[in-house]
Amino acid sequence: MSATATALHEPRDAELRALLELAPDGIFVADVEGRYTFVNEVGCRLLGYARDELVGRRIMDLLPYEDVGRLLESREQMLQGATHVAEWRLQRKDGSWVPVEVSAKIDARGHWQGFVRDISERKAHEAERDTLLRETESERRWLQTVVDTLPLGIVLYRPDGQIFFNSRTEELLGMTLSAAAGREQYAERIRFPNGSMVPVEEQPLARIVRDGETIIAEEYCVERPDGTRVPVLASGAPIRGDNGHVVGAVGLFQDVSERTRMAESIRQHARLLQGIFDILPVGVWIADARGRIVANNPAAERIWRGARYVPVAQFGQYKGWWAESGKPIAAEEWALARALVNGETSTGELVRIQCFDGSYKTIINSAAPLRDEKGAITGAIVANEDVTSLQHAQEQLRTAVHDREQILAIVTHDLRSPLSGLMMSAAGIEHIARSLPGGEPVSELAAALMDTTRRMSGMVDDLLAIAVATTGGASMMRFAPVSASALIARAVDSARPLLAKESLDLQLEVSGELPLIHADAERILRVFANLFDNALKYTSPPGCITLAAEESTGGVRFSVANSGPALQDKELEAMFRPFWQAGRDRRGAGLGLGICRSIIEAHGGSIWAEPAEGQRVRISFFLPRRPGATSA
């Protein structure tokens, strides 16, 4: 729009015209139709027109179209005597728009008078201020969001006593806070970790405001209204003005309840592990990457009678020998050295050591490297088990067993000669008695003596078989190529009369031609005799005993099965142990199957018991064929 400054059509007085030209604002005068009749020089420069270009133009010619209605409304108000003061936009000659502040009035004659001030610079400042305010508000909202979402209680304190806080602070305190109530509303709830109250003047925010002190992670305890206590870490710093004086303080409070619980749990586990570590009967050493011992349990020092804290290069101070070879252990050969240098894990190494007090022990030595998350070796752990007493006992036991077996072998071997003499004498007596009148009683006595002697000879053979097997006396057996079929025939011929006497049936199942086997025929016949005898004792008439044989990979598989209620699995596993008896049956000494195993294993074969459908048990054994043999 255009405004008028005075009601003059043309200033008549030269001084008045000069005064209007010197005015700092644009002065516009328009007639009742809104046409400019006067514009001072400032107004012309403001709009970029010459004076004669503006005079005669209408006010609304310089306004935006949308402001025409507003101009008419303000005209009605000014006609009622009101003074109009408002901001408008006027169009310059170059087409641009300039913001202006207009103070206008219409006099009694209907003429417009107005002062127009360029407010471009002010508008620019206002726009800049508004931008800064928006940015400040955005940052304030961002900061408020951060403060509200932080898992920390945050308190801002001003010297006037007011506080500002986030919701987490109220959660920690367990109460609703008021900004105006200040620190006093929760001052009595701040306590030391031991539960005693912190004096108000010694509380973190008070110290910060008073002394300008910065506080980092001090431990306190907050007591809530419900009586529960929350351990917290308090930190804070002063807020200073331009002159460096403290104008406020900020405090941060972190709930460390979970961390406290975890720390206590870790301490409990550490105490538990330390307790286990201390009572372990096995010596445990923990070394660093250089091999120096950094920890050990009491058992470790008891085993070695002390300790050495030396690096790998000085492991020669440990005196030890390999138990099997007696060779000294070099410094680099110790399991700990190999674990540190090569990353090697060693277990169960039997070592004889000289303790640090000069005594000797035998230990089982094991070691493993310790690594960090990247796999680098950071140390090693060593375990020592003192087996000195066990080793000594084992040596004594081995010596005793060897001596016993040697005596058993000698005695059983030497018993065979007198038993053979008895059998020959009994046979002679029986022969003579038969030729004498009335010699039947003597003949029967001699026959009984021969039968007893044969049984004793069988027992001696059994004892000798065990002695041969347990003393590694396979060389005492007479190995030769033997026909498997011939062995079966001899075993059947020997067993058939005994089985017939007990009304038991004997079935023979042989698959195809059998190869030659490498065996001591008499020993294998003894196996068959023991298996038949065992089956005879546990088969009720009318029952059946089955002897089977078939060629298997590398040899021949034989088996003897007998009818009757099936044995349980645990009995199948136990029946080869010496002195085993089925159920409560005490017939025999229980050595038969143990003797069978000794003889078969001395032949390089194997023997086992297995369930068989419709049978009490099937005992099978395998004997290797003679090298290069074919069926025979």
XYZ file of C-alpha atoms in Angstrom:
632
model
C 0.000 0.000 0.000
C 0.964 3.670 -0.002
C 0.539 5.893 3.025
C 0.447 9.644 3.582
C 2.438 11.729 6.042
C 0.393 14.930 6.073
C -2.765 16.334 4.522
C -0.822 18.709 2.313
C -1.359 18.551 -1.428
C 1.895 20.411 -1.927
C 3.959 21.724 0.941
C 3.953 25.485 0.612
C 6.678 26.212 2.967
C 10.251 25.463 1.866
C 11.350 24.714 5.428
C 8.549 22.206 5.857
C 9.514 20.526 2.573
C 13.137 20.312 3.729
C 11.996 18.806 7.029
C 9.955 16.143 5.219
C 12.886 15.294 2.983
C 15.189 14.871 5.959
C 12.835 12.482 7.773
C 14.403 8.975 8.349
C 11.234 7.209 7.181
C 9.357 7.312 3.945
C 6.446 9.758 4.021
C 3.513 9.076 1.749
C 0.434 11.291 1.183
C -2.590 10.163 -0.878
C -5.947 11.714 -1.750
C -9.386 10.333 -0.935
C -9.130 7.952 -3.921
C -5.879 6.533 -2.626
C -3.633 8.178 -5.270
C -0.273 9.429 -4.144
C 0.041 13.187 -4.072
C 3.380 13.372 -2.267
C 6.307 10.989 -1.550
C 9.534 12.160 0.083
C 12.987 11.177 -1.147
C 13.361 8.338 1.433
C 10.095 6.799 0.216
C 11.243 7.007 -3.405
C 14.551 5.309 -2.610
C 12.729 2.674 -0.578
C 10.666 1.602 -3.632
C 13.245 2.464 -6.342
C 10.998 4.985 -8.170
C 11.484 8.603 -9.150
C 9.056 10.959 -7.469
C 7.087 11.668 -10.639
C 6.771 7.871 -11.182
C 5.030 7.419 -7.839
C 2.824 10.522 -7.704
C -0.512 9.676 -9.255
C -0.257 5.903 -8.646
C -2.742 4.161 -6.363
C -1.844 2.633 -3.012
C -3.169 -0.808 -3.985
C -0.930 -0.813 -7.094
C 2.056 -1.523 -4.812
C 0.366 -4.236 -2.686
C 0.076 -7.984 -3.252
C -3.335 -8.924 -4.608
C -4.209 -10.902 -1.442
C -3.684 -7.735 0.718
C -6.270 -5.589 -1.085
C -9.074 -6.786 1.200
C -6.955 -6.104 4.240
C -6.319 -2.529 2.933
C -10.042 -1.908 2.629
C -10.647 -3.153 6.179
C -7.926 -0.871 7.573
C -9.391 2.077 5.584
C -12.776 1.594 7.284
C -11.090 1.577 10.706
C -9.095 4.749 9.907
C -12.244 6.514 8.665
C -13.594 5.910 12.171
C -10.604 7.801 13.556
C -8.270 4.862 14.337
C -4.555 4.939 13.652
C -3.361 1.921 11.656
C 0.008 0.388 12.567
C 0.955 -2.883 10.808
C 3.476 -4.677 8.669
C 2.995 -4.787 4.902
C 4.842 -5.785 1.771
C 5.361 -3.214 -1.014
C 6.552 -3.968 -4.527
C 9.616 -2.183 -5.752
C 10.081 -0.986 -9.268
C 12.346 -3.994 -9.989
C 9.509 -6.333 -8.969
C 10.977 -7.386 -5.646
C 9.050 -7.064 -2.397
C 10.197 -5.081 0.622
C 8.778 -5.637 4.128
C 7.764 -2.385 5.771
C 6.143 -1.151 8.954
C 3.393 1.413 8.266
C 1.892 3.920 10.679
C -1.080 5.568 8.877
C -4.133 7.731 9.461
C -6.919 9.324 7.399
C -7.705 12.954 8.261
C -11.093 14.620 8.302
C -10.841 15.413 4.585
C -10.291 11.746 3.724
C -6.641 12.119 2.826
C -4.168 9.324 3.671
C -1.104 10.148 5.728
C 1.553 7.539 6.522
C 5.065 6.857 7.712
C 6.724 3.841 6.064
C 9.846 2.223 7.562
C 11.981 -0.404 5.838
C 12.137 -3.460 8.175
C 14.103 -5.742 5.871
C 17.064 -5.880 8.217
C 14.835 -6.450 11.213
C 13.009 -9.207 9.370
C 16.306 -10.802 8.455
C 17.346 -10.676 12.111
C 13.990 -12.085 13.149
C 14.290 -14.899 10.592
C 17.778 -15.652 11.846
C 16.519 -15.572 15.415
C 13.610 -17.851 14.537
C 15.999 -20.264 12.840
C 18.234 -20.239 15.886
C 15.236 -20.737 18.124
C 14.054 -23.690 16.036
C 17.527 -25.201 16.057
C 17.784 -24.587 19.784
C 14.398 -26.166 20.359
C 15.331 -29.127 18.181
C 18.558 -29.578 20.099
C 16.662 -29.174 23.361
C 14.187 -31.881 22.339
C 17.049 -34.106 21.167
C 18.906 -33.554 24.422
C 15.724 -34.170 26.408
C 15.164 -37.441 24.525
C 18.732 -38.520 25.209
C 18.423 -37.592 28.876
C 15.102 -39.425 29.215
C 16.358 -42.598 27.542
C 19.690 -42.797 29.339
C 19.799 -45.587 31.957
C 21.236 -42.988 34.359
C 19.582 -40.683 36.825
C 20.444 -37.110 35.808
C 19.979 -34.075 38.057
C 20.668 -30.446 37.060
C 21.016 -28.130 40.058
C 20.778 -24.348 40.105
C 22.064 -22.073 42.854
C 18.501 -20.847 43.432
C 17.751 -24.339 44.740
C 15.653 -25.640 41.871
C 16.477 -28.982 40.294
C 15.736 -30.516 36.940
C 15.741 -34.285 36.573
C 14.794 -37.129 34.263
C 12.374 -39.990 34.882
C 15.207 -42.414 35.700
C 16.074 -40.295 38.733
C 12.558 -40.781 40.113
C 12.804 -44.523 39.423
C 16.076 -44.753 41.353
C 14.683 -42.803 44.288
C 11.311 -44.573 44.147
C 9.462 -41.280 44.563
C 7.958 -38.372 42.621
C 10.113 -35.242 42.649
C 9.278 -31.570 42.452
C 11.617 -29.127 40.725
C 10.871 -26.359 43.233
C 11.441 -28.592 46.289
C 15.149 -28.902 45.462
C 17.619 -31.390 46.906
C 16.051 -31.341 50.360
C 13.251 -33.705 49.278
C 15.675 -36.623 48.894
C 18.732 -35.470 50.895
C 18.021 -37.864 53.773
C 17.928 -40.839 51.404
C 21.568 -40.624 50.299
C 23.708 -43.039 52.296
C 27.209 -44.440 52.319
C 27.651 -48.091 51.189
C 27.724 -49.161 54.869
C 24.226 -47.701 55.344
C 25.131 -44.553 57.349
C 23.607 -41.274 56.217
C 25.684 -38.854 54.124
C 25.634 -35.342 55.667
C 23.831 -32.880 53.411
C 26.923 -30.689 53.012
C 28.979 -33.709 51.929
C 26.567 -34.932 49.264
C 27.858 -34.804 45.674
C 25.843 -31.852 44.319
C 26.504 -29.782 47.441
C 30.266 -30.298 47.122
C 30.208 -29.524 43.400
C 28.320 -26.210 43.842
C 30.314 -25.189 46.929
C 33.825 -26.199 45.893
C 33.620 -26.551 42.114
C 34.694 -30.174 42.621
C 34.397 -32.832 39.909
C 33.292 -36.256 41.169
C 33.926 -39.517 39.338
C 32.179 -42.819 40.216
C 31.807 -42.494 43.988
C 29.859 -45.295 45.676
C 26.647 -44.452 47.528
C 23.387 -46.104 48.418
C 19.884 -44.715 47.862
C 17.204 -45.671 50.384
C 13.738 -45.722 48.844
C 10.531 -44.928 50.763
C 9.689 -48.661 50.844
C 12.931 -49.379 52.713
C 14.807 -51.025 49.859
C 18.296 -49.802 49.071
C 19.868 -49.344 45.646
C 23.662 -49.155 45.256
C 24.648 -46.321 42.891
C 27.753 -44.755 41.412
C 27.639 -40.952 41.562
C 29.511 -38.648 39.202
C 29.163 -34.919 38.679
C 30.743 -31.687 37.529
C 30.160 -27.939 37.962
C 28.522 -25.719 35.317
C 30.427 -22.432 35.020
C 29.431 -19.062 33.624
C 31.440 -16.796 31.330
C 33.295 -15.419 34.323
C 34.269 -18.898 35.487
C 32.008 -18.872 38.514
C 29.903 -21.929 39.310
C 26.345 -21.285 38.156
C 25.019 -24.828 38.584
C 25.902 -28.507 38.688
C 25.052 -31.719 36.914
C 24.948 -35.074 38.689
C 24.777 -38.580 37.209
C 23.618 -41.579 39.230
C 24.040 -45.136 37.897
C 22.174 -48.102 39.358
C 24.802 -50.812 39.923
C 22.516 -53.357 41.620
C 23.001 -55.938 38.866
C 26.712 -55.318 38.721
C 26.911 -55.648 42.504
C 24.995 -58.922 42.365
C 27.229 -60.183 39.563
C 30.356 -59.130 41.421
C 29.181 -60.977 44.517
C 28.307 -64.016 42.411
C 31.773 -63.903 40.834
C 33.349 -63.630 44.291
C 31.330 -66.639 45.478
C 32.367 -68.665 42.427
C 35.968 -67.583 42.918
C 35.841 -68.709 46.562
C 34.260 -72.001 45.490
C 36.884 -72.592 42.795
C 39.655 -71.646 45.196
C 38.275 -74.101 47.726
C 38.157 -76.870 45.131
C 41.615 -75.875 43.913
C 43.003 -76.091 47.446
C 41.543 -79.519 48.313
C 42.302 -81.252 45.021
C 44.496 -84.300 45.646
C 46.074 -83.649 42.249
C 48.827 -81.064 42.041
C 47.940 -78.149 39.754
C 50.431 -75.564 38.441
C 49.527 -72.501 36.373
C 52.339 -70.834 34.436
C 52.603 -67.620 32.422
C 53.779 -67.460 28.806
C 57.423 -67.619 29.905
C 56.882 -70.713 32.023
C 57.086 -69.018 35.408
C 54.662 -70.463 37.961
C 52.017 -67.870 38.881
C 49.689 -70.098 40.922
C 49.581 -73.577 42.393
C 47.579 -75.548 44.930
C 48.915 -77.102 48.157
C 48.924 -80.610 46.659
C 51.390 -79.462 43.983
C 53.947 -78.322 46.545
C 53.381 -81.461 48.616
C 54.219 -83.622 45.589
C 57.391 -81.727 44.628
C 58.285 -80.709 48.180
C 58.468 -77.096 47.096
C 58.321 -75.050 43.900
C 60.553 -73.357 41.333
C 59.587 -70.078 39.664
C 61.836 -70.226 36.614
C 61.339 -69.726 32.843
C 61.441 -72.523 30.262
C 65.161 -72.106 29.639
C 65.836 -73.037 33.277
C 63.540 -76.089 33.403
C 66.699 -78.126 33.860
C 66.195 -77.424 37.570
C 63.377 -79.969 37.395
C 64.942 -83.443 37.712
C 62.971 -86.245 36.063
C 63.218 -89.487 34.085
C 60.813 -91.267 31.757
C 59.425 -94.146 33.827
C 59.461 -96.685 30.991
C 62.939 -96.022 29.613
C 64.692 -94.388 32.562
C 66.023 -91.694 30.192
C 66.501 -88.230 31.789
C 63.983 -85.587 30.751
C 65.597 -82.571 29.070
C 64.385 -79.045 29.868
C 62.556 -78.722 26.542
C 60.969 -82.200 26.913
C 58.850 -81.375 29.944
C 55.124 -81.299 29.141
C 54.926 -77.673 30.339
C 57.720 -76.598 27.961
C 56.052 -78.364 25.015
C 52.712 -76.759 25.860
C 54.229 -73.256 25.896
C 56.549 -73.612 22.911
C 54.535 -75.889 20.594
C 50.994 -75.505 21.926
C 51.020 -79.251 22.624
C 48.578 -80.957 24.989
C 50.049 -83.932 26.874
C 48.195 -86.369 29.110
C 49.122 -89.350 31.238
C 52.912 -89.198 30.934
C 54.482 -91.477 33.561
C 57.525 -89.731 35.009
C 59.891 -90.435 37.886
C 60.989 -87.201 39.576
C 63.495 -86.090 42.175
C 61.693 -83.759 44.546
C 63.261 -80.520 45.736
C 64.058 -82.135 49.089
C 66.010 -84.929 47.345
C 63.346 -87.668 47.606
C 61.988 -89.556 44.579
C 58.441 -90.039 43.368
C 56.551 -91.385 40.383
C 53.897 -89.066 38.950
C 51.472 -88.905 36.066
C 52.292 -85.607 34.347
C 49.872 -83.722 32.039
C 49.927 -80.222 30.546
C 47.859 -78.054 28.196
C 48.356 -74.525 26.792
C 46.146 -71.589 27.764
C 45.120 -69.294 24.903
C 43.463 -65.902 24.526
C 40.498 -65.183 22.247
C 42.879 -64.810 19.274
C 44.493 -68.181 19.895
C 47.813 -66.843 21.191
C 49.408 -68.872 23.996
C 49.236 -66.908 27.248
C 50.353 -69.640 29.612
C 49.793 -73.276 30.489
C 48.296 -75.507 33.154
C 50.014 -78.611 34.520
C 48.512 -81.463 36.549
C 50.587 -83.910 38.605
C 49.182 -87.066 40.175
C 51.401 -88.835 42.698
C 51.262 -92.572 41.894
C 54.377 -93.581 43.806
C 52.487 -95.898 46.172
C 50.398 -97.330 43.345
C 53.470 -97.908 41.205
C 55.234 -99.655 44.075
C 52.166 -101.808 44.788
C 51.832 -102.723 41.106
C 55.470 -103.744 40.928
C 55.031 -105.918 44.023
C 51.846 -107.407 42.585
C 53.477 -108.162 39.222
C 56.386 -109.834 41.009
C 54.038 -111.881 43.195
C 51.877 -112.935 40.250
C 54.929 -113.895 38.223
C 56.313 -115.922 41.112
C 52.960 -117.618 41.680
C 52.544 -118.535 38.026
C 56.067 -119.859 37.829
C 55.472 -122.059 40.884
C 52.104 -123.181 39.484
C 53.675 -124.097 36.153
C 56.488 -126.013 37.821
C 54.227 -127.855 40.261
C 51.622 -128.825 37.679
C 54.292 -129.939 35.251
C 56.038 -132.042 37.903
C 52.744 -133.612 39.040
C 52.226 -135.164 35.649
C 55.059 -137.688 36.117
C 53.786 -139.293 39.381
C 50.245 -139.294 38.044
C 51.446 -141.123 34.920
C 53.199 -143.645 37.182
C 50.015 -144.173 39.204
C 48.005 -144.749 36.031
C 50.546 -147.301 34.755
C 50.642 -149.099 38.119
C 46.863 -149.209 38.315
C 46.680 -150.576 34.772
C 49.228 -153.286 35.666
C 47.373 -154.262 38.825
C 44.107 -154.455 36.884
C 45.730 -156.701 34.255
C 47.221 -159.041 36.867
C 43.988 -159.132 38.895
C 42.017 -160.250 35.871
C 44.298 -163.279 35.445
C 43.946 -164.418 39.065
C 41.010 -166.420 40.447
C 38.863 -164.228 42.706
C 40.708 -161.122 41.526
C 37.542 -159.167 40.588
C 37.578 -156.938 43.725
C 41.184 -156.003 43.097
C 40.418 -155.375 39.413
C 37.511 -153.069 40.298
C 39.681 -151.223 42.815
C 42.382 -150.787 40.210
C 39.814 -149.502 37.674
C 38.534 -146.976 40.217
C 42.123 -145.881 40.915
C 42.709 -145.392 37.184
C 39.511 -143.294 36.837
C 40.537 -141.099 39.783
C 43.999 -140.695 38.362
C 42.590 -139.658 34.952
C 40.455 -136.976 36.636
C 43.450 -135.705 38.587
C 45.460 -135.675 35.352
C 42.726 -133.572 33.722
C 42.817 -131.069 36.575
C 46.605 -130.866 36.311
C 46.243 -130.267 32.564
C 43.797 -127.437 33.323
C 46.141 -125.839 35.824
C 49.028 -126.192 33.413
C 46.975 -124.583 30.642
C 46.290 -121.552 32.846
C 49.920 -121.354 33.877
C 51.066 -121.529 30.254
C 48.682 -118.769 29.145
C 49.250 -116.352 32.062
C 53.038 -116.625 31.988
C 53.269 -116.093 28.260
C 54.132 -119.723 27.756
C 52.587 -120.171 24.342
C 55.991 -121.446 23.300
C 55.355 -124.451 25.567
C 52.506 -125.542 23.292
C 53.105 -127.832 20.345
C 51.690 -125.987 17.338
C 51.226 -127.853 14.076
C 48.918 -127.837 11.046
C 45.745 -129.565 12.232
C 42.638 -130.663 10.348
C 39.655 -128.823 11.810
C 37.373 -131.643 10.660
C 39.562 -134.261 12.392
C 39.505 -132.250 15.632
C 35.698 -132.135 15.526
C 35.512 -135.901 14.917
C 37.766 -136.667 17.887
C 35.833 -134.243 20.129
C 32.503 -135.840 19.143
C 33.817 -139.393 19.687
C 34.959 -138.455 23.191
C 31.741 -136.644 24.130
C 29.079 -138.916 22.625
C 29.249 -141.733 25.273
C 29.012 -139.231 28.141
C 26.043 -137.438 26.557
C 24.298 -140.716 25.760
C 24.707 -141.761 29.390
C 22.827 -138.590 30.420
C 20.140 -139.098 27.700
C 21.256 -135.989 25.821
C 21.278 -135.712 22.053
C 24.353 -134.459 20.158
C 23.878 -132.652 16.858
C 26.705 -131.818 14.480
C 26.457 -128.874 12.065
C 29.505 -128.433 9.832
C 29.287 -126.133 6.795
C 31.447 -127.314 3.875
C 35.103 -128.215 3.898
C 37.156 -126.658 6.692
C 40.751 -125.367 6.283
C 43.758 -126.470 8.269
C 44.339 -124.532 11.444
C 47.570 -123.761 13.307
C 47.022 -125.271 16.775
C 48.049 -127.571 19.599
C 45.501 -130.334 18.983
C 45.500 -131.642 22.554
C 44.835 -128.165 23.965
C 41.965 -127.540 21.569
C 40.477 -130.943 22.408
C 40.695 -129.827 26.035
C 38.639 -126.755 25.078
C 36.007 -128.946 23.451
C 35.981 -131.242 26.507
C 35.446 -128.278 28.864
C 32.665 -126.841 26.695
C 30.913 -130.223 26.467
C 31.338 -130.721 30.205
C 29.889 -127.259 30.879
C 26.924 -127.924 28.560
C 26.386 -131.363 30.118
C 26.099 -129.884 33.620
C 23.465 -127.305 32.619
C 21.289 -129.282 30.180
C 18.351 -131.254 31.520
C 17.332 -134.470 29.676
C 15.959 -134.938 27.176
C 18.021 -132.040 25.890
C 20.266 -131.322 22.973
C 23.857 -130.093 22.586
C 24.911 -128.728 19.199
C 28.471 -128.560 17.884
C 28.871 -126.307 14.822
C 31.796 -125.224 12.685
C 32.226 -123.088 9.577
C 34.981 -121.395 7.679
C 35.358 -117.722 8.532
C 37.624 -115.002 7.233
C 41.128 -115.977 8.249
C 40.213 -119.193 10.061
C 37.436 -121.379 11.511
C 34.585 -120.458 13.810
C 33.506 -123.225 16.218
C 30.542 -123.163 18.606
C 28.883 -125.328 21.261
C 25.273 -124.581 22.225
C 22.929 -126.317 24.652
C 19.170 -126.207 25.081
C 17.488 -124.647 28.104
C 16.283 -121.292 29.521
C 18.326 -118.440 28.038
C 20.961 -116.754 30.223
C 20.755 -113.033 30.974
C 23.142 -110.606 29.275
C 25.050 -109.898 32.491
C 25.717 -113.644 32.868
C 27.015 -113.839 29.292
C 29.540 -111.111 30.139
C 30.647 -112.728 33.419
C 30.847 -116.410 32.562
C 34.528 -116.368 31.484
C 35.675 -115.014 34.849
C 37.476 -117.628 37.030
C 35.231 -119.446 39.514
C 32.027 -118.201 37.843
C 28.994 -120.414 38.442
C 25.603 -120.184 36.751
C 23.048 -119.201 39.379
C 23.657 -121.055 42.655
C 25.032 -124.186 40.997
C 28.345 -125.149 42.585
C 29.235 -128.127 40.400
C 32.915 -127.925 39.512
C 35.483 -125.279 40.394
C 34.315 -122.754 37.814
C 37.647 -122.732 35.976
C 36.542 -124.447 32.752
C 35.589 -121.400 30.678
C 38.511 -119.371 32.043
C 40.848 -122.174 30.921
C 39.170 -122.196 27.500
C 39.788 -118.469 27.103
C 43.445 -118.822 28.150
C 44.050 -121.608 25.612
C 42.222 -119.890 22.725
C 43.939 -116.531 23.302
C 47.316 -118.325 23.483
C 46.481 -119.543 19.944
C 45.851 -115.949 18.776
C 42.108 -116.561 18.645
C 39.084 -115.259 20.538
C 36.181 -116.774 22.470
C 32.830 -115.310 23.482
C 29.317 -116.177 24.671
C 26.190 -115.050 22.815
C 22.449 -115.651 22.983
C 20.932 -118.096 20.463
C 17.278 -118.531 19.605
C 15.804 -121.539 21.440
C 19.117 -122.210 23.245
C 20.424 -121.561 26.736
C 23.659 -120.112 25.424
C 26.067 -120.470 22.505
C 29.802 -120.322 23.199
C 31.836 -119.624 20.080
C 35.554 -119.426 19.470
C 37.700 -118.555 16.497
C 41.039 -120.122 15.553
C 43.240 -118.749 12.757
C 44.045 -120.976 9.798
C 47.551 -122.140 9.038
C 49.264 -119.547 6.813
C 48.726 -120.569 3.173
C 46.317 -123.394 4.150
C 43.241 -124.386 2.145
C 40.308 -126.578 3.116
C 41.154 -130.039 4.484
